[in-house]
Coordinates of C-alpha atoms in Angstrom, one line a residue:
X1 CA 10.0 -29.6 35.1
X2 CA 13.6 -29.1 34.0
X3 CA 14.4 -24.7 33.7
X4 CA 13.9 -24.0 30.3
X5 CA 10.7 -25.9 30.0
X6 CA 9.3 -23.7 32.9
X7 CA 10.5 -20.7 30.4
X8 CA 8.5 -21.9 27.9
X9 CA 5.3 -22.7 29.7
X10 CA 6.0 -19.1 31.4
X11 CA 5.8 -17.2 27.7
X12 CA 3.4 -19.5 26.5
X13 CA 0.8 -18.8 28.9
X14 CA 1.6 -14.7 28.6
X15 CA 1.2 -15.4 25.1
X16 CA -1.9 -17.0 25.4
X17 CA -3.5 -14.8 28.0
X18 CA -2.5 -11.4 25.4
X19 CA 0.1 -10.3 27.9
X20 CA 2.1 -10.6 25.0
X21 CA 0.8 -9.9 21.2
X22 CA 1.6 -11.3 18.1
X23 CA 4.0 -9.0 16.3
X24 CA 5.6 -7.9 19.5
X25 CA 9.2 -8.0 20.4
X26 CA 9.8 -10.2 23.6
X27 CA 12.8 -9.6 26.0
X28 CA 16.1 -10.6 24.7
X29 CA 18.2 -14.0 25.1
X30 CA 20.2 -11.6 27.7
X31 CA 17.7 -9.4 29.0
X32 CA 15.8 -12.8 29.9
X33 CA 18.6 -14.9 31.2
X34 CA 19.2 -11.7 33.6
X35 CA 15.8 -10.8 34.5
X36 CA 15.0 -15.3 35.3
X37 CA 18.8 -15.5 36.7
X38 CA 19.2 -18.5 34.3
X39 CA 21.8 -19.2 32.0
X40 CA 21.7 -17.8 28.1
X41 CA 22.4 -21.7 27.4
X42 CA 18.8 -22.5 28.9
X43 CA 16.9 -19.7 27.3
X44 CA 18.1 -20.0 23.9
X45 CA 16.8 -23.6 24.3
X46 CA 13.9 -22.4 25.6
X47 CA 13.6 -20.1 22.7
X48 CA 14.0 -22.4 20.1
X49 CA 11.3 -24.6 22.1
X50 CA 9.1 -22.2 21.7
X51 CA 10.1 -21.1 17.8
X52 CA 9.6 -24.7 17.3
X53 CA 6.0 -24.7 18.2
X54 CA 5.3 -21.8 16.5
X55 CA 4.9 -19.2 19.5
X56 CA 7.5 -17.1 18.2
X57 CA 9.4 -16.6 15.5
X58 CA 13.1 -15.0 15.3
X59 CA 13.9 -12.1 13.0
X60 CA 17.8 -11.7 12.0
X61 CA 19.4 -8.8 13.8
X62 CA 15.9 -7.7 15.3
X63 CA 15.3 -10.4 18.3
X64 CA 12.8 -12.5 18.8
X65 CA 8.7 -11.5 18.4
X66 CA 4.9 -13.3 19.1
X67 CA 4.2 -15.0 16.0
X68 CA 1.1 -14.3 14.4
X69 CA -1.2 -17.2 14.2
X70 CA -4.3 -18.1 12.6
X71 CA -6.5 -18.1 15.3
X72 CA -5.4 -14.3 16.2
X73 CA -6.1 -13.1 12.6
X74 CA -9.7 -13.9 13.3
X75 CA -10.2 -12.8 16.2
X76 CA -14.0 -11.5 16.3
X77 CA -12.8 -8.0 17.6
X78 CA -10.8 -7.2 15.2
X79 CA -13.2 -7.5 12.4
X80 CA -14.2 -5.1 10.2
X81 CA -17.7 -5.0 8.1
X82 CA -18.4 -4.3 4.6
X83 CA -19.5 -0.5 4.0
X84 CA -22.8 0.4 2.5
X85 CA -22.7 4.0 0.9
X86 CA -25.0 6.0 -0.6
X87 CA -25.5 4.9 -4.4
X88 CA -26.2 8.3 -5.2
X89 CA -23.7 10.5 -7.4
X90 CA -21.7 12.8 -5.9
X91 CA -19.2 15.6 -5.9
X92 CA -16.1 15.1 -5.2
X93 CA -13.8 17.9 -2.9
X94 CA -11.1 16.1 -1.4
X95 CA -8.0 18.0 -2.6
X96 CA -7.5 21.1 -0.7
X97 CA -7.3 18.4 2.7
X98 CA -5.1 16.1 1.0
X99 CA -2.7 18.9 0.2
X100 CA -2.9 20.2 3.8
X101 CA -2.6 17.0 5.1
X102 CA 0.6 16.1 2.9
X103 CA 2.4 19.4 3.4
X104 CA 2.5 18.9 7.4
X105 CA 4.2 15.8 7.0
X106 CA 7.4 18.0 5.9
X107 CA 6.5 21.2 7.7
X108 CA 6.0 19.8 11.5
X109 CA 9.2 17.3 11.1
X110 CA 6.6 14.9 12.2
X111 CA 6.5 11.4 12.8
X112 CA 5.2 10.2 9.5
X113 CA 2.4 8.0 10.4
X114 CA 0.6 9.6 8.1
X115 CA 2.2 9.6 4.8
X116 CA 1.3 8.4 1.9
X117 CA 5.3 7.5 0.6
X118 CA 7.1 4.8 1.5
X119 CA 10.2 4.5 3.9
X120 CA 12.7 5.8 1.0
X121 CA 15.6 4.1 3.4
X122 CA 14.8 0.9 1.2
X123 CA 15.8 2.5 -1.6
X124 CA 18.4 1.9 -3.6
X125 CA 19.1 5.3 -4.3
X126 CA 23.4 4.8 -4.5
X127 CA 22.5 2.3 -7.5
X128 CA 20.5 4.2 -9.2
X129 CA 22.1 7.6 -8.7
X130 CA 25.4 6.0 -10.4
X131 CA 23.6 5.1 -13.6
X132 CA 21.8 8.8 -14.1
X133 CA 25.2 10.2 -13.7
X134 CA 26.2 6.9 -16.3
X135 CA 23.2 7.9 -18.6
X136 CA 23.5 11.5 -18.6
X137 CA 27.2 11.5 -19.7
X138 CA 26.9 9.1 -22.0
X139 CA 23.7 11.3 -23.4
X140 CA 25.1 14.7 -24.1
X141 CA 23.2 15.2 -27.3
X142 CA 20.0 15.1 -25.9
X143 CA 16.6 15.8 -27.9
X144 CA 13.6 16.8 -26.4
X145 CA 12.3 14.5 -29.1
X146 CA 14.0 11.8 -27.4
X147 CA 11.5 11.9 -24.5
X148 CA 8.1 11.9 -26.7
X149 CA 5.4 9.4 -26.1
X150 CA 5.2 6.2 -25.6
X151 CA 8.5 6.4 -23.8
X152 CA 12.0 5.2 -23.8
X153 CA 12.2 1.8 -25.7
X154 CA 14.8 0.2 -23.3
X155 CA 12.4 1.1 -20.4
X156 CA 9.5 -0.6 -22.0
X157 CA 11.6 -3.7 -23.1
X158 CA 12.1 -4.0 -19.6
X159 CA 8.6 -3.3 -18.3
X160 CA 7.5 -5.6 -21.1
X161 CA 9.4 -8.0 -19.0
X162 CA 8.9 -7.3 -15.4
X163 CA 4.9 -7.8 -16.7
X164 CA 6.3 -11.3 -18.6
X165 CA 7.9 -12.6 -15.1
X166 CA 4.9 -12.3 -13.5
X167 CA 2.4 -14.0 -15.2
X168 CA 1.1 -11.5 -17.8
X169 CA 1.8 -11.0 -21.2
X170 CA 2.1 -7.5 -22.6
X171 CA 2.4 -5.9 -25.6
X172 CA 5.2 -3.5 -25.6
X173 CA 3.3 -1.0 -28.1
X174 CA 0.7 -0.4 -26.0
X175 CA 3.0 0.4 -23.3
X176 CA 2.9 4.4 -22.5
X177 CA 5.5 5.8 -19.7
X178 CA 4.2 8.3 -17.6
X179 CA 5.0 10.8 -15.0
X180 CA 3.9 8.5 -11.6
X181 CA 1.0 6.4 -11.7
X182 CA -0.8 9.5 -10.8
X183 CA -0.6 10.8 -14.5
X184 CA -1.0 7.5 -15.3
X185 CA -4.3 7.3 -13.5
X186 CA -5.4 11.1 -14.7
X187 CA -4.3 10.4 -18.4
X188 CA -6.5 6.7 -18.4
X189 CA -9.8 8.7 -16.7
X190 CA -9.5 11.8 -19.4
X191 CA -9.6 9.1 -21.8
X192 CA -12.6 6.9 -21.0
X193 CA -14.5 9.7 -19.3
X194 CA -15.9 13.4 -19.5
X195 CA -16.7 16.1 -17.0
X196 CA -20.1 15.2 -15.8
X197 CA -19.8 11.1 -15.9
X198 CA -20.2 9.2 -13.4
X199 CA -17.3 7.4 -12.0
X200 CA -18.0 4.0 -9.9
X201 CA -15.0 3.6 -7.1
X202 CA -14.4 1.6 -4.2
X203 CA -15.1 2.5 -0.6
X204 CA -13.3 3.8 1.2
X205 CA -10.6 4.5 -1.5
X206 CA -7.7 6.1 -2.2
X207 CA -7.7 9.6 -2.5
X208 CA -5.3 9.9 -5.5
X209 CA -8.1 8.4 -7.3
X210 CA -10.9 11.1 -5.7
X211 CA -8.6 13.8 -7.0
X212 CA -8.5 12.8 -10.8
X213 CA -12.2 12.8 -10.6
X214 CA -12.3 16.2 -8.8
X215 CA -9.8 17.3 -11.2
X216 CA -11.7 16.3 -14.2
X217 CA -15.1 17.7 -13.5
X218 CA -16.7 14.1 -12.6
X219 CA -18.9 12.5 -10.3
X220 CA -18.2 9.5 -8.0
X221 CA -20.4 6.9 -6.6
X222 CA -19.4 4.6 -4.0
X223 CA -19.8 1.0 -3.9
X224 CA -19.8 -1.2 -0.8
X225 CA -16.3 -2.3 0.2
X226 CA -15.4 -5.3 1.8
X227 CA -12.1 -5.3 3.6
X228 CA -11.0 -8.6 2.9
X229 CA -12.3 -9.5 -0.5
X230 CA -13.2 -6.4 -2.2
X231 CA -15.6 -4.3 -4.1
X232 CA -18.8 -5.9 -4.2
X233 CA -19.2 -7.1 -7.7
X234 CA -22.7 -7.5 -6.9
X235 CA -23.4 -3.9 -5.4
X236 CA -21.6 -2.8 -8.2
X237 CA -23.7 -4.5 -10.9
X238 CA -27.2 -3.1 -8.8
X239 CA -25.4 0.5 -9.5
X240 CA -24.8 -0.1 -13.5
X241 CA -28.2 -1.5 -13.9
X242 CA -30.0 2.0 -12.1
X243 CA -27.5 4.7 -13.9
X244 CA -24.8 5.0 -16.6
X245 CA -21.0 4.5 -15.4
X246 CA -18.7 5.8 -17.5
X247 CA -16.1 3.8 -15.9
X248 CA -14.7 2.0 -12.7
X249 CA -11.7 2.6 -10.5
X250 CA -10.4 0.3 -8.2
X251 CA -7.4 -1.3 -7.0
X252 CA -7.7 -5.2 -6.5
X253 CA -4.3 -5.8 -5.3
X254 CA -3.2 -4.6 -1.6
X255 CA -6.1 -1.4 -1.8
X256 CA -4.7 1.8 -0.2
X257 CA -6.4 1.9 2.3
X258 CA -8.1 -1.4 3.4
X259 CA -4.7 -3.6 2.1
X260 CA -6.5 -6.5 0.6
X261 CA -6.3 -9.1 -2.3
X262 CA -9.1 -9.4 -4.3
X263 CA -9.2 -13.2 -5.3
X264 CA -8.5 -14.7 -9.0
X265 CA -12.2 -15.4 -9.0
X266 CA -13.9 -12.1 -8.0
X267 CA -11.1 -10.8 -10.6
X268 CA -12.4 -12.7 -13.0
X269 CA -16.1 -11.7 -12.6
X270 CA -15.6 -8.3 -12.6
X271 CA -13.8 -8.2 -15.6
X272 CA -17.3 -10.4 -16.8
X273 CA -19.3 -7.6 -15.2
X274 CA -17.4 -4.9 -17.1
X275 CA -17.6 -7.3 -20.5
X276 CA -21.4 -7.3 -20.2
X277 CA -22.1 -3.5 -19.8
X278 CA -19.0 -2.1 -21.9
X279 CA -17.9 -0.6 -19.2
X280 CA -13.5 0.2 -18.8
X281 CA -11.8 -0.2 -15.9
X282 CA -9.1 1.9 -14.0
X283 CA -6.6 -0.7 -12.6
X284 CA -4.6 0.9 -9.9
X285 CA -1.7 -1.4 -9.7
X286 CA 1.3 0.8 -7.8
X287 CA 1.4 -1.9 -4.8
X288 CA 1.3 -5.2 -6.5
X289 CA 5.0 -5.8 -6.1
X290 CA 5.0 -5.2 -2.4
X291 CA 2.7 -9.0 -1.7
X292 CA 3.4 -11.0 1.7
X293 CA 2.6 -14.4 0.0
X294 CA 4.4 -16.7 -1.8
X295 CA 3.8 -15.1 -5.1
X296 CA 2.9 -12.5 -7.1
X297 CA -0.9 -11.7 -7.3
X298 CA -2.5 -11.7 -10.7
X299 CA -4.1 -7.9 -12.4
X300 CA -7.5 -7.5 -13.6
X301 CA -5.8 -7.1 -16.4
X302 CA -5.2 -10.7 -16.6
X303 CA -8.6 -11.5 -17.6
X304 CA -9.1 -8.1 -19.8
X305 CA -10.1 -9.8 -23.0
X306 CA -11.8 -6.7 -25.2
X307 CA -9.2 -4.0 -23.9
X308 CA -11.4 -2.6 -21.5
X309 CA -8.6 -2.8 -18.1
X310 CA -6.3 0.2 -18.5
X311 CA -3.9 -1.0 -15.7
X312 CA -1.5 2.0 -13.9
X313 CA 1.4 1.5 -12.3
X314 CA 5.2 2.8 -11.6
X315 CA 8.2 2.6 -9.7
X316 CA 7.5 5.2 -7.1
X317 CA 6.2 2.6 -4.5
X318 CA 8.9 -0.2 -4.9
X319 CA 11.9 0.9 -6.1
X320 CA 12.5 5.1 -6.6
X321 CA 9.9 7.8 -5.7
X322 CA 12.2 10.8 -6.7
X323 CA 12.5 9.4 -10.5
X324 CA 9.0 9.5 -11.0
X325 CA 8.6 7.4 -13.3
X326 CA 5.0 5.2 -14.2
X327 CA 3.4 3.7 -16.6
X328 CA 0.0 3.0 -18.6
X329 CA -1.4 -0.4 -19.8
X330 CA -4.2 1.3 -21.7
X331 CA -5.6 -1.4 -23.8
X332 CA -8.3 -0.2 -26.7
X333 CA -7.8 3.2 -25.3
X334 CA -3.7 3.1 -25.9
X335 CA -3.8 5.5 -28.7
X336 CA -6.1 8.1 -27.1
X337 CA -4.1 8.0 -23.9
X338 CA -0.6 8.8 -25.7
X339 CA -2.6 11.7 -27.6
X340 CA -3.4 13.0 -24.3
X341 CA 0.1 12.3 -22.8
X342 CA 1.5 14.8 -25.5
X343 CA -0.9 17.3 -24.7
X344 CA -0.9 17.2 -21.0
X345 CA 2.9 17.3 -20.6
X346 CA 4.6 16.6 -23.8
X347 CA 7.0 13.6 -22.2
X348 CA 8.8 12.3 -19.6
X349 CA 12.3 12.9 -19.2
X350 CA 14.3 10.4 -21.0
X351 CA 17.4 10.3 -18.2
X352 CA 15.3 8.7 -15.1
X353 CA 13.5 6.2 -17.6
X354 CA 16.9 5.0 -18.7
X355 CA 18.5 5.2 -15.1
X356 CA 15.6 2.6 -14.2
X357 CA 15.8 1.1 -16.8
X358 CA 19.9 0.1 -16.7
X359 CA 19.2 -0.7 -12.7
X360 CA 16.0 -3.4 -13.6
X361 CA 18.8 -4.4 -16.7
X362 CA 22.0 -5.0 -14.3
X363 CA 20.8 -5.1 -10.7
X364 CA 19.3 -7.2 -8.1
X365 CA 15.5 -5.6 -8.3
X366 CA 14.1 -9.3 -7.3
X367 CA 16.4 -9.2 -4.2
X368 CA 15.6 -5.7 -3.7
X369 CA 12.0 -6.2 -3.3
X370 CA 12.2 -9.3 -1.4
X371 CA 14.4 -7.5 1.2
X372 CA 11.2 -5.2 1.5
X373 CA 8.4 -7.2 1.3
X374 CA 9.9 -9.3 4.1
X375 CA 10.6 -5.8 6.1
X376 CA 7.0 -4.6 5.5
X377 CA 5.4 -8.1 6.2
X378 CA 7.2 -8.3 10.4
X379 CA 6.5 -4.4 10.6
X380 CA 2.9 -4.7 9.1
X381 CA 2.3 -7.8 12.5
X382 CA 4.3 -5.4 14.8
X383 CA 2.3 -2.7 14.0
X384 CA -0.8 -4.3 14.1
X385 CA 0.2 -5.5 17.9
X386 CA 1.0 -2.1 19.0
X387 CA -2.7 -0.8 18.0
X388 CA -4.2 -3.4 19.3
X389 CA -2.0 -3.0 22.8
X390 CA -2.5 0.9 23.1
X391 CA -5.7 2.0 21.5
X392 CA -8.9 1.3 23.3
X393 CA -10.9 -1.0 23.7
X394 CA -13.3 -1.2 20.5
X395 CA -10.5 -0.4 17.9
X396 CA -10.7 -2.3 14.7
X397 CA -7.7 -2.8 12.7
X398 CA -7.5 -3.9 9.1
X399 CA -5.4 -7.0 7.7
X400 CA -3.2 -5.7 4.9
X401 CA -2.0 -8.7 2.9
X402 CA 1.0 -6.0 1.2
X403 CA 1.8 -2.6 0.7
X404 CA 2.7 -0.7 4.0
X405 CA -0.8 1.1 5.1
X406 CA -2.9 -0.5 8.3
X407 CA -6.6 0.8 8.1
X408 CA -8.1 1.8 11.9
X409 CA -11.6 2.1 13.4
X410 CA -11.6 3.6 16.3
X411 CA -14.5 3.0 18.7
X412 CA -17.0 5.8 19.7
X413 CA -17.5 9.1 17.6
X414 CA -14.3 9.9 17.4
X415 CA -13.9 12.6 15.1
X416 CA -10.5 11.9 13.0
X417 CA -10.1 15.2 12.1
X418 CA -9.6 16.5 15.6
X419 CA -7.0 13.7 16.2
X420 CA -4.7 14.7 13.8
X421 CA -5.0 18.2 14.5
X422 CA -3.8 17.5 18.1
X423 CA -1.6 14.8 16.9
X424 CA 0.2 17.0 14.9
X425 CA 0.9 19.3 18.0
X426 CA 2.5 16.3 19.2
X427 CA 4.7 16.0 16.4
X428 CA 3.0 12.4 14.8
X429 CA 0.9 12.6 11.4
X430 CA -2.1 10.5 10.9
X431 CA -3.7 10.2 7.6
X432 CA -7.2 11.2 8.9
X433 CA -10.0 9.2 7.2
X434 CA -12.6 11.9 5.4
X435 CA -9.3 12.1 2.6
X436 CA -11.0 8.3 1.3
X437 CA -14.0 9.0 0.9
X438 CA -16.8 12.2 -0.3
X439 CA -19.2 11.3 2.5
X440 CA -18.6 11.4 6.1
X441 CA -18.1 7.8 6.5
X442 CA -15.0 7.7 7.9
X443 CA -14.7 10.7 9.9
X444 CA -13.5 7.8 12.9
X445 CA -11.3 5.8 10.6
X446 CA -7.5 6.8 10.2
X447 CA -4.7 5.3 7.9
X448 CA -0.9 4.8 9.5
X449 CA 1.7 4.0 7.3
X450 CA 4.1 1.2 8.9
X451 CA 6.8 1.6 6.0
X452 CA 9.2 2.9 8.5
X453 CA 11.5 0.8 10.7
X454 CA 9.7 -0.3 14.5
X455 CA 11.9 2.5 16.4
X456 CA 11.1 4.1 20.4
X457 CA 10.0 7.0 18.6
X458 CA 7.3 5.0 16.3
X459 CA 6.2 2.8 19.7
X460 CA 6.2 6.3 21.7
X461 CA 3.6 7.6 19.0
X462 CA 1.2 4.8 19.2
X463 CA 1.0 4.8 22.7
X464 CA 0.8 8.6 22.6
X465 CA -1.9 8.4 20.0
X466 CA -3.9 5.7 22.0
X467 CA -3.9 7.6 25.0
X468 CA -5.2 11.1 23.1
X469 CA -7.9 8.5 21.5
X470 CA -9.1 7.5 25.2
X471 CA -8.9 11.3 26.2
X472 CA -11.3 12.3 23.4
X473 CA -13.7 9.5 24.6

């Protein structure tokens, strides 16, 4: 057996035996050549030996890493079971420990595992800096009539757009910019919904959505969740056949916190579902840009044929989270939605819409967002490794297919609450998992956010977090 394919069979079998996991970084061409005393000649073409089966996979001005493979992604393990809540009504009282939970982030100068934002290192903040100092000179008679609802018409030409080049066709009237998809969201529920009503929501799902209900006086029932495919469309229909829903919330595309894709299919019959019982939709859709696969995942919206999808969005997640800037599909409910956009905050500044709007005009946003998804997609696998290395035995992860959240069981009855509490004495957030959820559910679930670059400091965490996980068993 000449050298290098020794190497090979020598990686290959650490790979094999889960010495080394997919996602994780394996000694460099140097540090291997000195480590095997053989020449960087041989282990580069041992290297690409190995990249050429499909062992491991290089990543430009990163190294080399274990290469995720089919048979890992399944492994029994690692799997995660549909949830079963309670199909009675409840309150909803998340707020007061989302707030807590979001201010020690910023307060602790903690490792951010735990926020809900992404890395705003990928932003292009220079661009878009230049053209709100562009807009604002060029502006300097400025009416606050300028700003009133629906929004800035170059904006919505250009979300118009954006919504045209990926496979849905919008009608730019019944476009309505917003402050965030969060008063998107809050704006769409006030709409369909009053205090009282019962609103239907995935589970576990993401708090933003629990708080417009709290907010608004409602009630939320949950409905089982798988974590690959989805709301159960028939657990769902059980639900609207026993009691009234005034409307459903959910986000089919890269769910915060799970991170799956709902299928064109189960899209489709939902929307049927909804068509049968006149019943609207909330469509959460702030992720759908940040996709792993080859291309860009359809709405619910896309099968919305009586107006009953009012599909959120906004920039904050893939392009600028200080502009603030989101927007409203609302369907038959467009015209109530603006009434209530003029009454809840009167408008959205005119300058960030146009900054956003000149950058999606003139610059690269399609390069921009490949550059992350392809960041997100190697730290997502790296991430992934370093939980399933460190944490104990038992630990389930989830298999995000976008965004930039991993979803974690931990084994035993592991309170999640206590982890963060002495996490955050160690200086690393977690996003602990009662915030998803009204019951107690998911007391031993937690949500890490991987949107930041793989660093010491980010590895250091993890292995500090597995070992307080083994401590409190």
């Amino acid at each position: 057996m000449k050298l290098y394919e020794k190497l090979v069979s020598d990686i290959e079998q650490l790979v094999d035996k889960g010495v080394l996991l997919p996602g994780e970084r394996i000694p460099s061409v140097r540090q291997t050549s000195q480590q095997h005393k053989l020449s960087i000649t041989t282990v580069l073409r041992a290297y690409v030996k190995l990249e050429g089966m499909g062992v491991i996979e290089s990543r430009p001005q990163s190294g080399y890493f274990v290469r995720q493979r089919a048979s890992d992604a399944a492994t029994p393990s690692l799997c995660m079971q549909a949830s079963h809540p309670s199909p009675v009504p409840a309150e909803v009282h998340v707020s007061r420990l989302v707030l807590s939970t979001l201010r020690s982030i910023g307060l602790h100068d903690a490792i951010p595992l735990g926020s809900p934002y992404p890395d705003p290192s990928l932003f292009p903040w220079e661009r878009i800096n230049q053209y709100a100092g562009t807009v604002a000179r060029r502006n300097r008679a400025w009416s606050v009539t300028d700003d009133l609802p629906p929004g800035n018409p170059q904006l919505i030409r250009e979300i118009a757009r954006r919504h045209m080049e990926n496979g849905l066709a919008v009608d730019p009237d019944e476009i309505i910019v917003t402050v965030g998809a969060t008063e998107a969201i809050n704006l769409c529920l006030q709409a369909v919904a009053k205090p009282g009503d019962t609103i239907a929501v995935e589970s576990p799902t993401f708090y933003a959505m629990l708080m417009a209900v709290e907010r608004l006086g409602m009630k939320v029932v949950e409905v089982s969740t798988d974590p690959y495919e989805g709301i159960s469309i028939e657990a769902l229909a059980d639900i609207m056949a026993q009691q009234p829903i005034a409307a459903v919330m959910v986000m089919p595309n890269f769910q915060n916190p799970l991170g799956f894709q709902m299928s064109d299919q189960r899209k489709r019959a939902l929307v049927q579902l909804l068509e049968q019982h006149d019943v609207p939709a909330i469509e959460n859709g702030v992720y759908n840009e940040l996709y792993y696969g080859d291309a860009h995942p359809s709405s619910l919206k896309s099968y919305d044929r009586k107006g009953l999808v009012l599909h959120c969005s906004s920039f904050s997640k893939s392009l600028s989270s200080a502009q603030r800037v989101g927007w409203a599909l609302a369907g038959r409910y467009r015209g109530k939605v603006e009434e209530l956009k003029f009454l809840n905050t009167l408008a959205t500044s005119s300058f960030p819409q146009l900054a956003i709007a000149e950058y999606l005009q003139n610059d690269g946003y399609e390069q921009h967002l490949r550059r992350t998804r392809k960041a997100y997609a190697q730290q997502a696998r790296i991430m992934a490794a370093a939980v399933q290395r460190f944490f104990p035995a038992g630990t389930k992860i989830s298999h995000p297919q976008g965004g930039y959240v991993l979803w974690v069981e931990l084994p035993g009855d592991i309170d999640s609450m206590q982890l963060y509490r002495r996490a955050l004495e160690c200086k690393i957030t977690v996003g602990p998992g009662r915030m998803f959820s009204v019951s107690q559910a998911y007391k031993h679930c937690i949500r890490l956010n991987y949107s930041y670059p793989w660093s010491v400091g980010v590895e250091q965490a993890i292995i500090l977090l597995g070992k307080l996980i083994t401590e409190f068993l």
